[in-house]
Tab-separated table of C-alpha atoms in Angstrom:
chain	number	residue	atom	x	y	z
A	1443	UNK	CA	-0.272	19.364	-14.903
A	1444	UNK	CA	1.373	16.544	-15.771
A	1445	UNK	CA	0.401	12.529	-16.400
A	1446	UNK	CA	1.428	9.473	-15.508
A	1447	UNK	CA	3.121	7.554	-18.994
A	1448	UNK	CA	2.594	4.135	-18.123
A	1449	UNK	CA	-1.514	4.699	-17.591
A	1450	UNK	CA	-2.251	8.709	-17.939
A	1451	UNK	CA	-2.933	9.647	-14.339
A	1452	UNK	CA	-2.977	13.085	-14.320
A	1453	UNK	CA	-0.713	14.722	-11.346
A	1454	UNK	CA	1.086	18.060	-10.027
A	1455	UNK	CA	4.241	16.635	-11.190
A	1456	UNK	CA	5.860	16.323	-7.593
A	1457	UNK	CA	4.687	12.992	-7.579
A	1458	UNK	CA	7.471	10.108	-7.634
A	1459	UNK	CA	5.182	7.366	-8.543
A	1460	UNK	CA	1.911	7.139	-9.997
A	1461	UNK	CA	-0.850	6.763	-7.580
A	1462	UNK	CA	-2.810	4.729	-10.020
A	1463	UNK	CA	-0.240	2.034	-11.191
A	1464	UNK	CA	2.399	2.394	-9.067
A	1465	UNK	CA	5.265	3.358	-11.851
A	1466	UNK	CA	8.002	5.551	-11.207
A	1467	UNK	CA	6.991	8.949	-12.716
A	1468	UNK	CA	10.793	10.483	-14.085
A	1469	UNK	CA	10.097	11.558	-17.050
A	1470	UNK	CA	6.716	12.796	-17.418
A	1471	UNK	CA	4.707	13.019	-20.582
A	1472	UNK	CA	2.608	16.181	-21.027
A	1473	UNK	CA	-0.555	14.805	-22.805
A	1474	UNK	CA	-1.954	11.630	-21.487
A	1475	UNK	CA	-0.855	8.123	-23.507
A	1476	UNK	CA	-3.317	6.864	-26.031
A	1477	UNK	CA	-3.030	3.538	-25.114
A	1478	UNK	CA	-5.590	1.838	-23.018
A	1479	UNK	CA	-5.564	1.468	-19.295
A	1480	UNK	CA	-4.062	-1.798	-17.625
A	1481	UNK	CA	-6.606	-4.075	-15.922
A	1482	UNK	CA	-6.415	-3.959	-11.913
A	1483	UNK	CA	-4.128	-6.705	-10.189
A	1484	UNK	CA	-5.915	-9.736	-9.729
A	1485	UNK	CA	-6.070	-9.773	-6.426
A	1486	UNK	CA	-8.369	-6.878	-6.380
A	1487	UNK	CA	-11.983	-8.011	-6.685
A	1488	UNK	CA	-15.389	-6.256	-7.677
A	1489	UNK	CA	-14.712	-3.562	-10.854
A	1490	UNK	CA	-12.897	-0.429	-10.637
A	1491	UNK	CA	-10.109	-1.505	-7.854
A	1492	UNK	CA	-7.860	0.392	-8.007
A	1493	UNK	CA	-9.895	3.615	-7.747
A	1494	UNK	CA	-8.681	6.498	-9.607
A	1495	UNK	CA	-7.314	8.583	-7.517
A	1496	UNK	CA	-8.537	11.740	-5.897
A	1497	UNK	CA	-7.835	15.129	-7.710
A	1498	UNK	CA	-4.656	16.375	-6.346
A	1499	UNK	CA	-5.273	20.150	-6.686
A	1500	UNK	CA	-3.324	22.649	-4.768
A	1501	UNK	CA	-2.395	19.948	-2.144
A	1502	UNK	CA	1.415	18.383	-1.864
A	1503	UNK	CA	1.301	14.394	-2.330
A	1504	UNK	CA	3.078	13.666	0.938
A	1505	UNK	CA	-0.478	15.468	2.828
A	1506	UNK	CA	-2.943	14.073	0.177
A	1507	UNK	CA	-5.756	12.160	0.962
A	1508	UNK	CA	-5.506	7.940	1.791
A	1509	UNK	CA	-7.420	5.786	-0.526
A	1510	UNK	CA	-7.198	2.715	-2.108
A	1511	UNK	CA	-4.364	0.421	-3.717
A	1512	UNK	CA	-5.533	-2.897	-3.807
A	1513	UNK	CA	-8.253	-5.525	-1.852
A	1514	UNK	CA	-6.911	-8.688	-1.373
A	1515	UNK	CA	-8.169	-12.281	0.530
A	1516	UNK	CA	-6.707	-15.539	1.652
A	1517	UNK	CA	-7.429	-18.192	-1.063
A	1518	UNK	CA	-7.829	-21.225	0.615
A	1519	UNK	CA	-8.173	-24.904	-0.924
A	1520	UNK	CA	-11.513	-25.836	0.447
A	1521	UNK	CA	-13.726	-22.382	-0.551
A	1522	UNK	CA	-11.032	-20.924	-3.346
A	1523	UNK	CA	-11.561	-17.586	-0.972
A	1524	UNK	CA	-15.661	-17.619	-1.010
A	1525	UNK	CA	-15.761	-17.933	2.599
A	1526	UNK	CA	-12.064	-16.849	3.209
A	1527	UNK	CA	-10.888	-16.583	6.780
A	1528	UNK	CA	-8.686	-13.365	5.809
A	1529	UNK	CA	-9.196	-10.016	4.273
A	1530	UNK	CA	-6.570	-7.230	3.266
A	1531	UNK	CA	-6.757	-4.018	2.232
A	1532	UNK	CA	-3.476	-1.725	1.237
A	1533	UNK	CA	-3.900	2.178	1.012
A	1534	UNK	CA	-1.551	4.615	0.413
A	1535	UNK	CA	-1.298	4.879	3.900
A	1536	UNK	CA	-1.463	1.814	5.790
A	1537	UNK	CA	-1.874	-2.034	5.472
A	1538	UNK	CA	-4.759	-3.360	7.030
A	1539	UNK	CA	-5.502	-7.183	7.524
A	1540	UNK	CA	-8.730	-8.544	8.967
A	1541	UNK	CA	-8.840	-12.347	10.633
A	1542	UNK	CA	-11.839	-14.171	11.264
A	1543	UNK	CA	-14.989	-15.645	9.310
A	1544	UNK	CA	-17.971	-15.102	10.975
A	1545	UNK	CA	-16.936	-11.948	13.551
A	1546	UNK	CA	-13.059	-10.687	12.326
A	1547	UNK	CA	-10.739	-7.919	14.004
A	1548	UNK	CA	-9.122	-5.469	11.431
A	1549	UNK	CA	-5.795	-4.028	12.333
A	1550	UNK	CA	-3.621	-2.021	10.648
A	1551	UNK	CA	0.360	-1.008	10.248
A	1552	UNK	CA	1.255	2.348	8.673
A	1553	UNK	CA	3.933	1.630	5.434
A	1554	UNK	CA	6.381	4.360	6.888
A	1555	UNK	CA	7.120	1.403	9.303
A	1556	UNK	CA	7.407	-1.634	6.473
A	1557	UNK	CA	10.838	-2.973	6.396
A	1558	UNK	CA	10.259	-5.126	4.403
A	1559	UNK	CA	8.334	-8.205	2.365
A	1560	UNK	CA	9.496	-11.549	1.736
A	1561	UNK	CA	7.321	-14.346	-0.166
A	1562	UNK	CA	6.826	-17.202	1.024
A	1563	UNK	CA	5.623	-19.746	-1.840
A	1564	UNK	CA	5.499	-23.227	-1.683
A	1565	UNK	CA	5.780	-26.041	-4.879
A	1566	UNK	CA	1.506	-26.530	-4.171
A	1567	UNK	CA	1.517	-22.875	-3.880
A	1568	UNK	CA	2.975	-22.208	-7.455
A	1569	UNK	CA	0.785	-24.850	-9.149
A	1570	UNK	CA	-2.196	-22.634	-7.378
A	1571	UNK	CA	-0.693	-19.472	-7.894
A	1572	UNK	CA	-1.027	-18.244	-4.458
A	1573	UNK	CA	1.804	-17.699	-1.878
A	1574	UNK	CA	1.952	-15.618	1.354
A	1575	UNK	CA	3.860	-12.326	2.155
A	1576	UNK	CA	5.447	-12.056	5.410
A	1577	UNK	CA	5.548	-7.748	6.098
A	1578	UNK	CA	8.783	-6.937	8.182
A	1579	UNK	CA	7.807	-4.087	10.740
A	1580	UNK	CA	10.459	-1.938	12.053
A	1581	UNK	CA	10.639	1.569	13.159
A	1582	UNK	CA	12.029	3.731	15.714
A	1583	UNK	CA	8.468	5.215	15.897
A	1584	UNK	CA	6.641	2.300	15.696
A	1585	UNK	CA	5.497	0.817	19.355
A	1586	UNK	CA	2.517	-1.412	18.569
A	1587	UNK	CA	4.312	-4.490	19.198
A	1588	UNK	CA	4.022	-6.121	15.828
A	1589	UNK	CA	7.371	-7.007	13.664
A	1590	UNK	CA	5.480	-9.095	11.032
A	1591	UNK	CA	2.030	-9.194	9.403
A	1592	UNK	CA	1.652	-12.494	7.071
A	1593	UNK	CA	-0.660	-12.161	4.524
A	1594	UNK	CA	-2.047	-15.922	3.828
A	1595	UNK	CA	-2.330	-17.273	0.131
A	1596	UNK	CA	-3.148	-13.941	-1.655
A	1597	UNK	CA	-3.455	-14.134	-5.768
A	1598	UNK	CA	-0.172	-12.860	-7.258
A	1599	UNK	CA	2.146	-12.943	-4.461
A	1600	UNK	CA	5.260	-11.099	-6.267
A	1601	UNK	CA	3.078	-8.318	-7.806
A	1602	UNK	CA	1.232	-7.415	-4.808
A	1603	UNK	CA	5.026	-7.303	-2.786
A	1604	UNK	CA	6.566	-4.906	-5.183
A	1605	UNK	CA	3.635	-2.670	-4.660
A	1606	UNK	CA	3.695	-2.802	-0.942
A	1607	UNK	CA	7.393	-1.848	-1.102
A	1608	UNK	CA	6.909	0.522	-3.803
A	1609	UNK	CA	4.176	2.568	-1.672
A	1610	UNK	CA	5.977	1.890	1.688
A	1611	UNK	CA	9.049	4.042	0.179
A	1612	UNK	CA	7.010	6.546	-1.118
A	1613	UNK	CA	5.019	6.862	2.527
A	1614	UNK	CA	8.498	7.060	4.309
A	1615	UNK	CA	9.574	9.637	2.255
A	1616	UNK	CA	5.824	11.532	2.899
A	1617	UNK	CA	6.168	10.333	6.503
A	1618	UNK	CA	9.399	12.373	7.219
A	1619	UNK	CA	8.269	15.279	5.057
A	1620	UNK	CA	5.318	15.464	7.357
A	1621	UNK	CA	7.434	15.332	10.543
A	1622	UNK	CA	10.118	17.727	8.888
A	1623	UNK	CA	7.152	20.359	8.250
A	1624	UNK	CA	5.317	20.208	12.009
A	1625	UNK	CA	8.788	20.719	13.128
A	1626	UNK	CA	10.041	23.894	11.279
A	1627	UNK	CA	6.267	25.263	12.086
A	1628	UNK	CA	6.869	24.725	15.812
A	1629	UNK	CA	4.478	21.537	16.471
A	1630	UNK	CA	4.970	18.722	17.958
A	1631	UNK	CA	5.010	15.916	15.504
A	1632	UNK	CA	2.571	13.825	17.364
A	1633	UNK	CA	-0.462	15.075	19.616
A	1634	UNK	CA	0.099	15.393	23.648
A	1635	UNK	CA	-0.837	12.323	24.858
């Protein structure tokens, strides 16, 4: 077993960034780091986000169970985000993004099909420290319809992209391991619809 040397995650050591943090994993320590463990993002709310990860056992990381990155909201001038409009939640997996205030609609776009991020920050924005990411959807497998997901005045606009496009390389690289695997075992790579 191995850990991660930015934070101590312990992993398999076929891991090529930390699940916990997000760091790239090259050289790999073999006893975890005495120094303390960074504080979430702050975009994450409530105590513990991220959560640790789940024991990786036996199991490759490209087949390993989805949980949770970060939990973000829209943080808008009249409630500073107590009754925000806008919820997001990214995974290992997926990006999910919920409208509405009093009923909402959650969606969701898997990161093997993210593109790309661009933020968009305005002069008011800086001074608030907010700014919105625009998500660039675009894949040859992707069908849903959606090129762009905009995620409205979230805390720590920068932070939150480089983990997006951090997790969306590591799920296309998963994503066509997956594919590459049902194929040399003789199934199709998506269920008969």
């Amino acid at each position: 077993m191995a850990y991660c040397p930015n934070c101590g995650w312990q992993h398999d050591g076929t891991a090529h960034f930390c699940q916990q943090c997000g760091k790239p994993l090259g050289a790999t320590a073999a006893a975890p780091p005495t120094a303390p463990m960074p504080a979430p993002p702050t975009g994450a709310y409530g105590p513990g986000y991220p959560p640790a990860a789940p024991p990786v056992g036996d199991t490759p990381d490209w087949i390993s169970e989805e949980h949770d990155l970060w939990l973000g909201k829209t943080i808008d001038m009249a409630t500073q985000g107590a009754l925000s409009p806008n919820h997001y939640r990214l995974t290992t997996r997926s990006l999910f993004y919920a409208r509405g205030r009093i009923g909402s609609v959650e969606n969701s776009v898997p990161l093997w099909a993210v593109k790309g991020v661009t933020v968009d920050q305005s002069l008011v924005d800086k001074a608030r420290q907010v700014g919105s990411l625009i998500v660039h959807v675009e894949h040859d497998d992707w069908t849903e319809g959606v090129t762009e997901v905009r995620l409205e005045d979230i805390e720590n606009p920068q932070e939150i992209r480089d983990l997006i496009l951090r997790q969306a390389r590591e799920e296309n690289y998963n994503y066509e391991r997956r594919n590459q695997t049902m194929f040399y075992q003789g199934r199709p790579p998506y269920p008969p619809r």
